[in-house]
Coordinates of C-alpha atoms and ligand atoms in Angstrom, one line a residue:
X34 CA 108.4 89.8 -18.6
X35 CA 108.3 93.5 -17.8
X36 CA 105.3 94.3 -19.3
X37 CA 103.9 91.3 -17.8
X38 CA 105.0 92.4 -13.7
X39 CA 103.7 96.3 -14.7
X40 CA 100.4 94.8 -15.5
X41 CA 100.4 93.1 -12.3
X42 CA 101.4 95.3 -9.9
X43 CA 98.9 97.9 -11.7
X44 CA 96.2 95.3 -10.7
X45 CA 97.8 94.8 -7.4
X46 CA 97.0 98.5 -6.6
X47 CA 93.9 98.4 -8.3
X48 CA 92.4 95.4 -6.6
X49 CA 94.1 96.7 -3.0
X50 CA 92.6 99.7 -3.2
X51 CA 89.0 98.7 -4.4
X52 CA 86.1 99.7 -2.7
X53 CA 83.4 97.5 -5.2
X54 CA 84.3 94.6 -1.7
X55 CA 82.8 96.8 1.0
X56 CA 79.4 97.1 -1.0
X57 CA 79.3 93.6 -2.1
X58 CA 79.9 92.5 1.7
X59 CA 77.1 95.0 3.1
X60 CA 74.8 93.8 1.3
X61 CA 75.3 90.1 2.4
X62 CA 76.9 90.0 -1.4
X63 CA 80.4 87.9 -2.1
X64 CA 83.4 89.1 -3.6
X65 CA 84.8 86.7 -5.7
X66 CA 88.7 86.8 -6.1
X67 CA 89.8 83.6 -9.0
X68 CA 91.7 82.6 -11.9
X69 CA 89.4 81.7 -14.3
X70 CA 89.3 83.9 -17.6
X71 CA 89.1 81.1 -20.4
X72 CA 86.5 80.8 -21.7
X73 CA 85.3 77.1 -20.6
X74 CA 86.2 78.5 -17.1
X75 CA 84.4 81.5 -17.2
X76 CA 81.0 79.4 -18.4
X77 CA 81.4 77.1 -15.6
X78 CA 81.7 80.2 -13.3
X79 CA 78.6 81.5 -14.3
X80 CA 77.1 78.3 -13.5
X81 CA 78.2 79.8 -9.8
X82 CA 77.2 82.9 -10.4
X83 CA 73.8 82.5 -11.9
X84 CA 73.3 80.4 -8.6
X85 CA 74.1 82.8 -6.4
X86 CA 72.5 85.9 -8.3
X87 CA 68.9 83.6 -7.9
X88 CA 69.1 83.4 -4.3
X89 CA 69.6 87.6 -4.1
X90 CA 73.2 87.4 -3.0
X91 CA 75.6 89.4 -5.2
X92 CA 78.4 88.6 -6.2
X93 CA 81.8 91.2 -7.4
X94 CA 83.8 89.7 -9.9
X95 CA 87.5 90.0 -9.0
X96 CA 89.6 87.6 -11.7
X97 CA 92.8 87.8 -11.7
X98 CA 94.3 86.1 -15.1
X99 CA 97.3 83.2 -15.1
X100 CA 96.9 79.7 -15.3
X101 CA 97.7 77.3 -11.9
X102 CA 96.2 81.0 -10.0
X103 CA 100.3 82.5 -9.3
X104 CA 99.3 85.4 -9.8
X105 CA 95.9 85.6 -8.2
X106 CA 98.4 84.6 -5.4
X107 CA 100.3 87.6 -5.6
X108 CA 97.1 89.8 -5.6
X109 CA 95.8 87.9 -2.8
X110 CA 98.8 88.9 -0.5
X111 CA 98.3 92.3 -1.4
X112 CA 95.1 92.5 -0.8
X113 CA 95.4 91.0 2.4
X114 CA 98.7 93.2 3.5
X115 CA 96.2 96.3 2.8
X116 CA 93.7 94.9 5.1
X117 CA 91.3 94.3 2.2
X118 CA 90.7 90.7 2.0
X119 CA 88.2 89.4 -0.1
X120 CA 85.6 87.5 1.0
X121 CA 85.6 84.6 -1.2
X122 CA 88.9 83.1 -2.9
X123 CA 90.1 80.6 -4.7
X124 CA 92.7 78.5 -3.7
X125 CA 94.8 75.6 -4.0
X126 CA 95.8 72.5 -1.7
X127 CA 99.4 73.7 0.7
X128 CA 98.2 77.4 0.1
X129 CA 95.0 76.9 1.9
X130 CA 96.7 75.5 4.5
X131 CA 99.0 78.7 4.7
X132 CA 96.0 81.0 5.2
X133 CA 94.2 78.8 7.7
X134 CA 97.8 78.6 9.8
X135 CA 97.9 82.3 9.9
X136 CA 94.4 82.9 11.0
X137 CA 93.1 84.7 8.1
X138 CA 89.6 82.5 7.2
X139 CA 86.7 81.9 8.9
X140 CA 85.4 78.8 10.2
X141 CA 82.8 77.2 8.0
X142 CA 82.0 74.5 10.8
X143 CA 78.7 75.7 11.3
X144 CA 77.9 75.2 7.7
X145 CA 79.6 72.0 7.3
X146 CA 77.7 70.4 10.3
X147 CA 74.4 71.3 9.0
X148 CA 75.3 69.9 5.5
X149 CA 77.2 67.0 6.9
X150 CA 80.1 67.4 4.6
X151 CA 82.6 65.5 7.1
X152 CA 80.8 61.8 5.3
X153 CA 80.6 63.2 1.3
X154 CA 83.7 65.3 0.9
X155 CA 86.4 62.3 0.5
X156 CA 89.4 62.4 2.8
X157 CA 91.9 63.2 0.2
X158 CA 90.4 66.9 0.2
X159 CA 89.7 67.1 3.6
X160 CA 93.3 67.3 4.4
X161 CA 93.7 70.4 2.5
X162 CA 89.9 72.3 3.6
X163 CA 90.4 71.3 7.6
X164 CA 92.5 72.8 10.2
X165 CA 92.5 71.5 13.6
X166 CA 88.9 70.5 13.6
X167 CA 87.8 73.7 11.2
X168 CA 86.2 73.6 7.8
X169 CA 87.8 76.7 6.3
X170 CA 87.4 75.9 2.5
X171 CA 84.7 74.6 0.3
X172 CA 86.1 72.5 -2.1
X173 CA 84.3 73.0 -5.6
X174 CA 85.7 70.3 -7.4
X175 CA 88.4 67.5 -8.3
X176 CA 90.7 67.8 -11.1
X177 CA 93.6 65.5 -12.2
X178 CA 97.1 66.6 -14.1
X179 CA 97.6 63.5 -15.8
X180 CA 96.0 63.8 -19.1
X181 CA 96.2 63.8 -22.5
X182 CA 93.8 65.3 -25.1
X183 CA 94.1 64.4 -28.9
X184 CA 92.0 65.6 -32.0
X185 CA 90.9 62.6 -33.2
X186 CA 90.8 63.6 -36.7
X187 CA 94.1 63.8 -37.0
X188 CA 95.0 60.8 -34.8
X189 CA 92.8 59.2 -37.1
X190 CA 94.1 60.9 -40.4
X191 CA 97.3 59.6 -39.7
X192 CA 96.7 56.0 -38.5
X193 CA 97.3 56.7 -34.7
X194 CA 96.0 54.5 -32.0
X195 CA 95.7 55.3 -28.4
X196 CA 98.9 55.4 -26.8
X197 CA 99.2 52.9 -24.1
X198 CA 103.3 52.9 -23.7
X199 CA 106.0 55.8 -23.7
X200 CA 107.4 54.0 -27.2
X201 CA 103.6 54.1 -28.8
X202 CA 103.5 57.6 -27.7
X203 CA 107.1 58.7 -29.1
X204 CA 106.0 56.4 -31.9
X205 CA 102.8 59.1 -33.2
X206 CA 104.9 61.9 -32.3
X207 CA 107.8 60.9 -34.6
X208 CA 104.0 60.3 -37.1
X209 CA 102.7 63.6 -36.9
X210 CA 105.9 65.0 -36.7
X211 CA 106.8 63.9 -40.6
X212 CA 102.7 64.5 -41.4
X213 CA 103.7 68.3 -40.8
X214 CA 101.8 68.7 -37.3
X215 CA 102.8 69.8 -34.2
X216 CA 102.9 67.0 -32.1
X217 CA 102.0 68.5 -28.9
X218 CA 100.5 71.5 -28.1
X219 CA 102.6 73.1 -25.6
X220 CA 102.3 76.7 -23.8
X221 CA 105.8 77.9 -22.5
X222 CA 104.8 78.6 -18.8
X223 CA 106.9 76.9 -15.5
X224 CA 103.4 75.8 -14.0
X225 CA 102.6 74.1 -17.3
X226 CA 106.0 72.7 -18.0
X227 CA 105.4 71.3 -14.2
X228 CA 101.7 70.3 -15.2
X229 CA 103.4 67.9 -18.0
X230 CA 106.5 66.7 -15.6
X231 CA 103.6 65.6 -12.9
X232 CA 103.0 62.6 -15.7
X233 CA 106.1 62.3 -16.9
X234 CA 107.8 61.6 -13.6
X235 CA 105.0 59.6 -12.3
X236 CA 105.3 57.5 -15.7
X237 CA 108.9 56.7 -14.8
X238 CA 108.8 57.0 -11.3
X239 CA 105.7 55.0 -10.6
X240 CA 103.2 55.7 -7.9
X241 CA 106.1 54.9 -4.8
X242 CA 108.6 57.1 -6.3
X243 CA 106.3 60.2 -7.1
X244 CA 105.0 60.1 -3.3
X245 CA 109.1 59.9 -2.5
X246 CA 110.1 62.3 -4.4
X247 CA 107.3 65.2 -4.3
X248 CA 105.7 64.5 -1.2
X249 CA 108.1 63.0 1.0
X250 CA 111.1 65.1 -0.9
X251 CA 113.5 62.2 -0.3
X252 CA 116.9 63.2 -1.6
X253 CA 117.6 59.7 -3.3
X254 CA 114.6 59.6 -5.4
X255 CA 114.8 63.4 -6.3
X256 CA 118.6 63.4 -7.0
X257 CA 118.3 59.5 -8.6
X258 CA 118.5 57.7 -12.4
X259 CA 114.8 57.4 -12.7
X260 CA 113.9 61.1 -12.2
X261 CA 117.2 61.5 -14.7
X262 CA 115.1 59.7 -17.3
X263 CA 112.0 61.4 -16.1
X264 CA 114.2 64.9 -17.4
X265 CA 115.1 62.9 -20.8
X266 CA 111.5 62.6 -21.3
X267 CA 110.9 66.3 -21.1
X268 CA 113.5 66.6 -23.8
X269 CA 111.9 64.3 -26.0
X270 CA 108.5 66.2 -25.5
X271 CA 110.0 69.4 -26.0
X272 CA 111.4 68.1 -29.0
X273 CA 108.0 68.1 -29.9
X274 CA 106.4 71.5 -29.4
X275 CA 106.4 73.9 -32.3
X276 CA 108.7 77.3 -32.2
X277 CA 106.3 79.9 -31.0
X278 CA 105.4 77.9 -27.6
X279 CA 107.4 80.2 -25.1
X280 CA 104.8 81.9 -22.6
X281 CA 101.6 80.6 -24.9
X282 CA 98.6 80.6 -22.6
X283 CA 97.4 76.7 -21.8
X284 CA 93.7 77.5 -23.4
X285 CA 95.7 78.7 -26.5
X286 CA 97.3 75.9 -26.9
X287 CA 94.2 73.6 -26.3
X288 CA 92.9 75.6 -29.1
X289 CA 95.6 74.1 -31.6
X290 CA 94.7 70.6 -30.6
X291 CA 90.8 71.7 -31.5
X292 CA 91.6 73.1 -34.2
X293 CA 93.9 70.2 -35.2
X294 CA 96.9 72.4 -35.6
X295 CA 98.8 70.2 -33.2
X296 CA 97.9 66.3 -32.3
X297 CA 98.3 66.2 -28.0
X298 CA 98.3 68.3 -25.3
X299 CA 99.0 67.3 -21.9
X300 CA 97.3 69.4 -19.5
X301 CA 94.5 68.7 -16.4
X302 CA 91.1 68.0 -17.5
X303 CA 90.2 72.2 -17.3
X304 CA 90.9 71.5 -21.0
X305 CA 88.4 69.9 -21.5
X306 CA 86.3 72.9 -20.3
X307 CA 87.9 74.1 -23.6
X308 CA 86.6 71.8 -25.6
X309 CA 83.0 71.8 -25.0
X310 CA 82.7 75.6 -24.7
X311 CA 83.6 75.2 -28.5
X312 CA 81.3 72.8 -29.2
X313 CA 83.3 69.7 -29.3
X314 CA 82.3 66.3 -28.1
X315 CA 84.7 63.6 -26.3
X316 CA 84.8 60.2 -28.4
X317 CA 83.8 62.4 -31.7
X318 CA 85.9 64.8 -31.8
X319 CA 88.7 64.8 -29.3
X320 CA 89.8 62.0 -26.8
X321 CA 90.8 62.0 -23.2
X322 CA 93.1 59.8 -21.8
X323 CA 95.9 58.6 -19.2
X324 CA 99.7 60.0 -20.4
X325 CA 101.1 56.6 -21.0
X326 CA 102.2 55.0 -17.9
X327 CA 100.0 56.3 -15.5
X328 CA 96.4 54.6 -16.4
X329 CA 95.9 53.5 -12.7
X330 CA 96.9 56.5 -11.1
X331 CA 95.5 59.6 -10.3
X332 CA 97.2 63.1 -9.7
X333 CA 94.9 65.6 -8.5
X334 CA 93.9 68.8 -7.7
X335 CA 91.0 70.6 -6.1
X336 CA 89.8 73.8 -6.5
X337 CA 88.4 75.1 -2.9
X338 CA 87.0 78.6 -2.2
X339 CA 88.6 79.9 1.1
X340 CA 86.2 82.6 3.0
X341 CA 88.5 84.9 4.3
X342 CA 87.5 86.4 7.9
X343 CA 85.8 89.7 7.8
X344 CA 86.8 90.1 11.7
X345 CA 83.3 88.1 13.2
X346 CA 81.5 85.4 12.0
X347 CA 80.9 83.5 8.4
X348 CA 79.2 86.4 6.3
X349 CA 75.5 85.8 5.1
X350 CA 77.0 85.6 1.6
X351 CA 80.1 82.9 2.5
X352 CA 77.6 80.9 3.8
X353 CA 75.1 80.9 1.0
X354 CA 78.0 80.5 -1.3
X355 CA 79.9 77.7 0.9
X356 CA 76.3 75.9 1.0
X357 CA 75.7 76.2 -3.0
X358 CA 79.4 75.2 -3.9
X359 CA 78.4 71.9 -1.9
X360 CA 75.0 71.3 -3.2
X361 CA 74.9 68.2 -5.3
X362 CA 72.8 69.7 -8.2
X363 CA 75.8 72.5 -8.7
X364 CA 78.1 70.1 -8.3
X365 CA 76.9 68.0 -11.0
X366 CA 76.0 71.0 -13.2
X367 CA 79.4 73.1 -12.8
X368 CA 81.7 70.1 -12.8
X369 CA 79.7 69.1 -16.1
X370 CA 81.1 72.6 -18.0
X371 CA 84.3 73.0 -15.5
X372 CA 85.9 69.3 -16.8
X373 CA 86.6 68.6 -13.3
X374 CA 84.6 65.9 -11.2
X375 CA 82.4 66.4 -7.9
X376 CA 84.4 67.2 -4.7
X377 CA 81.9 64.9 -3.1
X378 CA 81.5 61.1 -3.5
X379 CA 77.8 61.1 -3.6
X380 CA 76.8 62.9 -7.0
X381 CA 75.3 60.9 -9.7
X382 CA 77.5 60.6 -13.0
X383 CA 74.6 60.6 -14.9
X384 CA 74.7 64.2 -16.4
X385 CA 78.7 63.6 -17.8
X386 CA 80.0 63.3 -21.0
X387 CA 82.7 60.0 -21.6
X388 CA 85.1 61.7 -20.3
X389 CA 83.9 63.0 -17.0
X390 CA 82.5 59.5 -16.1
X391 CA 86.1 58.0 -16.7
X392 CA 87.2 60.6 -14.5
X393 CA 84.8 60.2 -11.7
X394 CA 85.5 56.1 -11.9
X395 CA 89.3 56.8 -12.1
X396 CA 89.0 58.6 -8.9
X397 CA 87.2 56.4 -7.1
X398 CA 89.6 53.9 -7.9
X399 CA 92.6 55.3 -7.7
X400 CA 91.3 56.0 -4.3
X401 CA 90.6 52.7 -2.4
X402 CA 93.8 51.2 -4.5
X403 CA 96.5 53.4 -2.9
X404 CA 97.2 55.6 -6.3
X405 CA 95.7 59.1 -5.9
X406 CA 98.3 61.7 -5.3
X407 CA 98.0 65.3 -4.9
X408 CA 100.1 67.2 -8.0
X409 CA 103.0 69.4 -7.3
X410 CA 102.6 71.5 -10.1
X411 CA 99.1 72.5 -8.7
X412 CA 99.7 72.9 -5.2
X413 CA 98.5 69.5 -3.1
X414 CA 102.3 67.8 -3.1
X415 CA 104.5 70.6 -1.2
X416 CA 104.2 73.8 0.4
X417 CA 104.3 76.7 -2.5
X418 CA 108.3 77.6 -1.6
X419 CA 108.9 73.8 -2.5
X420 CA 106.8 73.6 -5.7
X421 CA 108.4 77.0 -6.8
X422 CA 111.4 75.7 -6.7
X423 CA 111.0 72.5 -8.4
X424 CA 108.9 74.9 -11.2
X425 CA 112.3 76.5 -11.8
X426 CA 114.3 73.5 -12.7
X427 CA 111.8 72.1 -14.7
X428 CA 111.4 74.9 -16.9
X429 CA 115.3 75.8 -16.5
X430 CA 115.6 72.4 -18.2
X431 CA 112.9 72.1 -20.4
X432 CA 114.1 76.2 -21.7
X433 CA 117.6 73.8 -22.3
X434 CA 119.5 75.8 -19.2
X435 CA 120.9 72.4 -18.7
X436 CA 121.1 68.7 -19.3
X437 CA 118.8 66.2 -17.3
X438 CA 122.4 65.1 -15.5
X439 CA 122.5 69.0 -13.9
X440 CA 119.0 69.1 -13.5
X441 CA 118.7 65.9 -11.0
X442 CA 121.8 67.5 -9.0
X443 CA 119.8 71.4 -9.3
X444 CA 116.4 69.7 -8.4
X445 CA 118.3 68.1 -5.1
X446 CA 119.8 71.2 -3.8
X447 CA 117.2 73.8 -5.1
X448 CA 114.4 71.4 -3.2
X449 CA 116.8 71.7 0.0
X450 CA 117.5 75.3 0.0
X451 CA 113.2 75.8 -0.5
X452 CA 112.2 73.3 2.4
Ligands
BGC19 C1 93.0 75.1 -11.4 C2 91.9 75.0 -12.5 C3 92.2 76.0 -13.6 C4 93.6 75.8 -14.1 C5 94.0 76.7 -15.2 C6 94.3 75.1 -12.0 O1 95.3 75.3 -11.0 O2 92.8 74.1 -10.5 O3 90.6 75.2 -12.0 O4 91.2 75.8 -14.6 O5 94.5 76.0 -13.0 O6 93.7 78.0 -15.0

């Protein structure tokens, strides 16, 4: 943990200090400030990159490492404390809201008017990418929490079906357990441990009691029996995760299921970026589906670049790179490599593998039928001092701090103190 915070402040300071941001602005260039260093993520970024680089605009690469982007978070803040903002960054659902609310981007309206992103980009992301009338973000993508990816040689090897129940999915865990697999690939981090209770509790708390409980933070639901089961769960999954899982990195332990070291990981469909960068291919060699319970809904999560104001207008560079992020043709060829589907509702779903199409007609479903929520472990349920602290009782309890009993009564009063 030490080493860890050592290695972030020393990039705090570096990237605060920096002076590679002033050259890339002057020369109408973007500087880039995101959290994605796997490998699938990094191809799909170059998709981005490559884009930008052919219409002359350059671009300085400022990646900050960490899953769910906490700490390109930190970096961010001090980056803008020093004055030093970057000019392009990613960000996530309540947090772009934050930034917008304290005047720090720049308004993208102009842009957005000319592209006529008010009818493509669906509502559901609108709420998190306009304030008061302002485009401020461009959303890149859509991306859902509520999956789970198997190697399906060893599903197959040991006579496992799909799972379409909690019981059929205990049922192949107990399988692979006695086969000598890991069950499920698991990578001891709190934004992963909330990545997996986003499904779990929806599972057992159904669509009504997730919005309750996350959204609307209704004591009842959050303190009641059903989110008391939805702790038991976690028990029983991390009854299932193999002894060196504790702070395991989420593309390392997509590389066990590909690798067919371990049977499932539950994780947002940026595994799936995983997967293909090593070649493998949904139906063949791995499967994607709903956790158990959860087939009609959708949790989601969209990745949005905020362009932070430069003190004047929207920068040559934001605006070539807020147009690009929008064009149809990148957003069928990043969200192709990224595992995530368009952020607008009129791309093709020609160019996507199995998976992507089921994603893109989950979406759309889950959409006009009431059942697409935005995730709390990523962002688009509660404001960050909220999700924070429902990150510590979930991992609290998953780390076996406590018994799901405490945990309803520490998830109740650690959700109050936050709010
Ligand atoms: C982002 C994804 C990213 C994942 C893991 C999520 O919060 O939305 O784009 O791949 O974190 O880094």
């Amino acid at each position: 943990m030490r080493s860890q915070f050592k290695t972030i402040t020393a990039t705090v300071l570096a990237l605060a200090l920096g002076g590679d941001a002033a050259t890339a602005q002057g020369d109408g260039g973007v500087e880039v400030l995101h959290w994605w260093t796997s490998g699938g993520e990094a191809a799909a970024l170059n998709v981005l990159k490559e884009d930008l680089e052919k219409q002359g605009i350059g671009w300085t690469d400022m990646p900050v490492a960490g899953g769910g982007g906490e700490q390109a978070m930190t970096v961010l803040r001090a980056r803008v404390t020093a004055g030093n903002a970057p000019t392009a960054v990613q960000g996530l659902g309540f947090d772009i809201l934050d930034w917008a609310n304290q005047g720090s981007l720049a308004d993208l309206n102009a842009v957005a008017a000319e592209e006529g992103w008010d009818s493509v980009i669906p509502a559901a992301l609108q709420k998190f990418a306009r304030v008061d009338g302002k485009w401020v973000s461009a959303p890149v993508n859509v991306h859902s929490t509520n999956w789970v990816w198997a190697n399906k040689a060893v599903l197959d090897a040991n006579g496992i079906a799909v799972p379409t129940t909690w019981e059929e999915f205990t049922a192949a865990l107990d399988k692979l357990k006695a086969a000598g697999v890991t069950p499920i690939a698991h990578g001891g981090q709190a934004w992963q441990e909330a990545t997996v209770f986003d499904a779990v509790a929806m599972s057992v708390l159904g669509p009504n009691g997730y919005q309750a409980a996350f959204i609307d933070l209704d004591e009842a639901v959050l303190g009641g029996d059903r989110m008391k089961e939805a702790f038991d769960r976690m028990a029983v999954i991390r009854a299932n995760v193999d002894d060196n899982f504790s702070g395991r990195d989420w593309n390392l332990a997509t590389a066990m299921v590909i690798n067919g070291t371990a049977g499932f990981q539950m994780m947002g469909d940026w595994a799936k970026g995983e997967f293909l960068n090593a070649g493998k291919v949904p139906g063949q060699d791995f499967l994607c589906f709903r956790f158990p319970g959860t087939t009609e809904q959708v949790i989601f999560n969209a990745d949005q670049f905020m362009m932070f104001d430069q003190g004047g207008s929207v920068s040559a560079g934001q605006a070539a790179l807020a147009s690009a992020i929008l064009s149809p043709s990148f957003q069928s060829a990043f969200n192709v490599v990224k595992g995530s589907v368009p952020a607008r509702t009129d791309v093709s779903d020609e160019a996507f593998d199995d998976c992507g199409k089921k994603g893109m007609k989950d979406l759309a479903a889950a959409a006009s039928s009431g059942n697409l929520f935005g995730s709390m472990a990523h962002g688009h349920a509660a404001p960050a001092s909220v999700k924070n602290a429902i990150y510590d009782v979930v991992t609290a309890h998953f780390n076996g701090a406590y018994d799901s009993t405490t945990a309803v009564t520490e998830l109740v009063d650690a959700v109050s103190i936050a709010r």
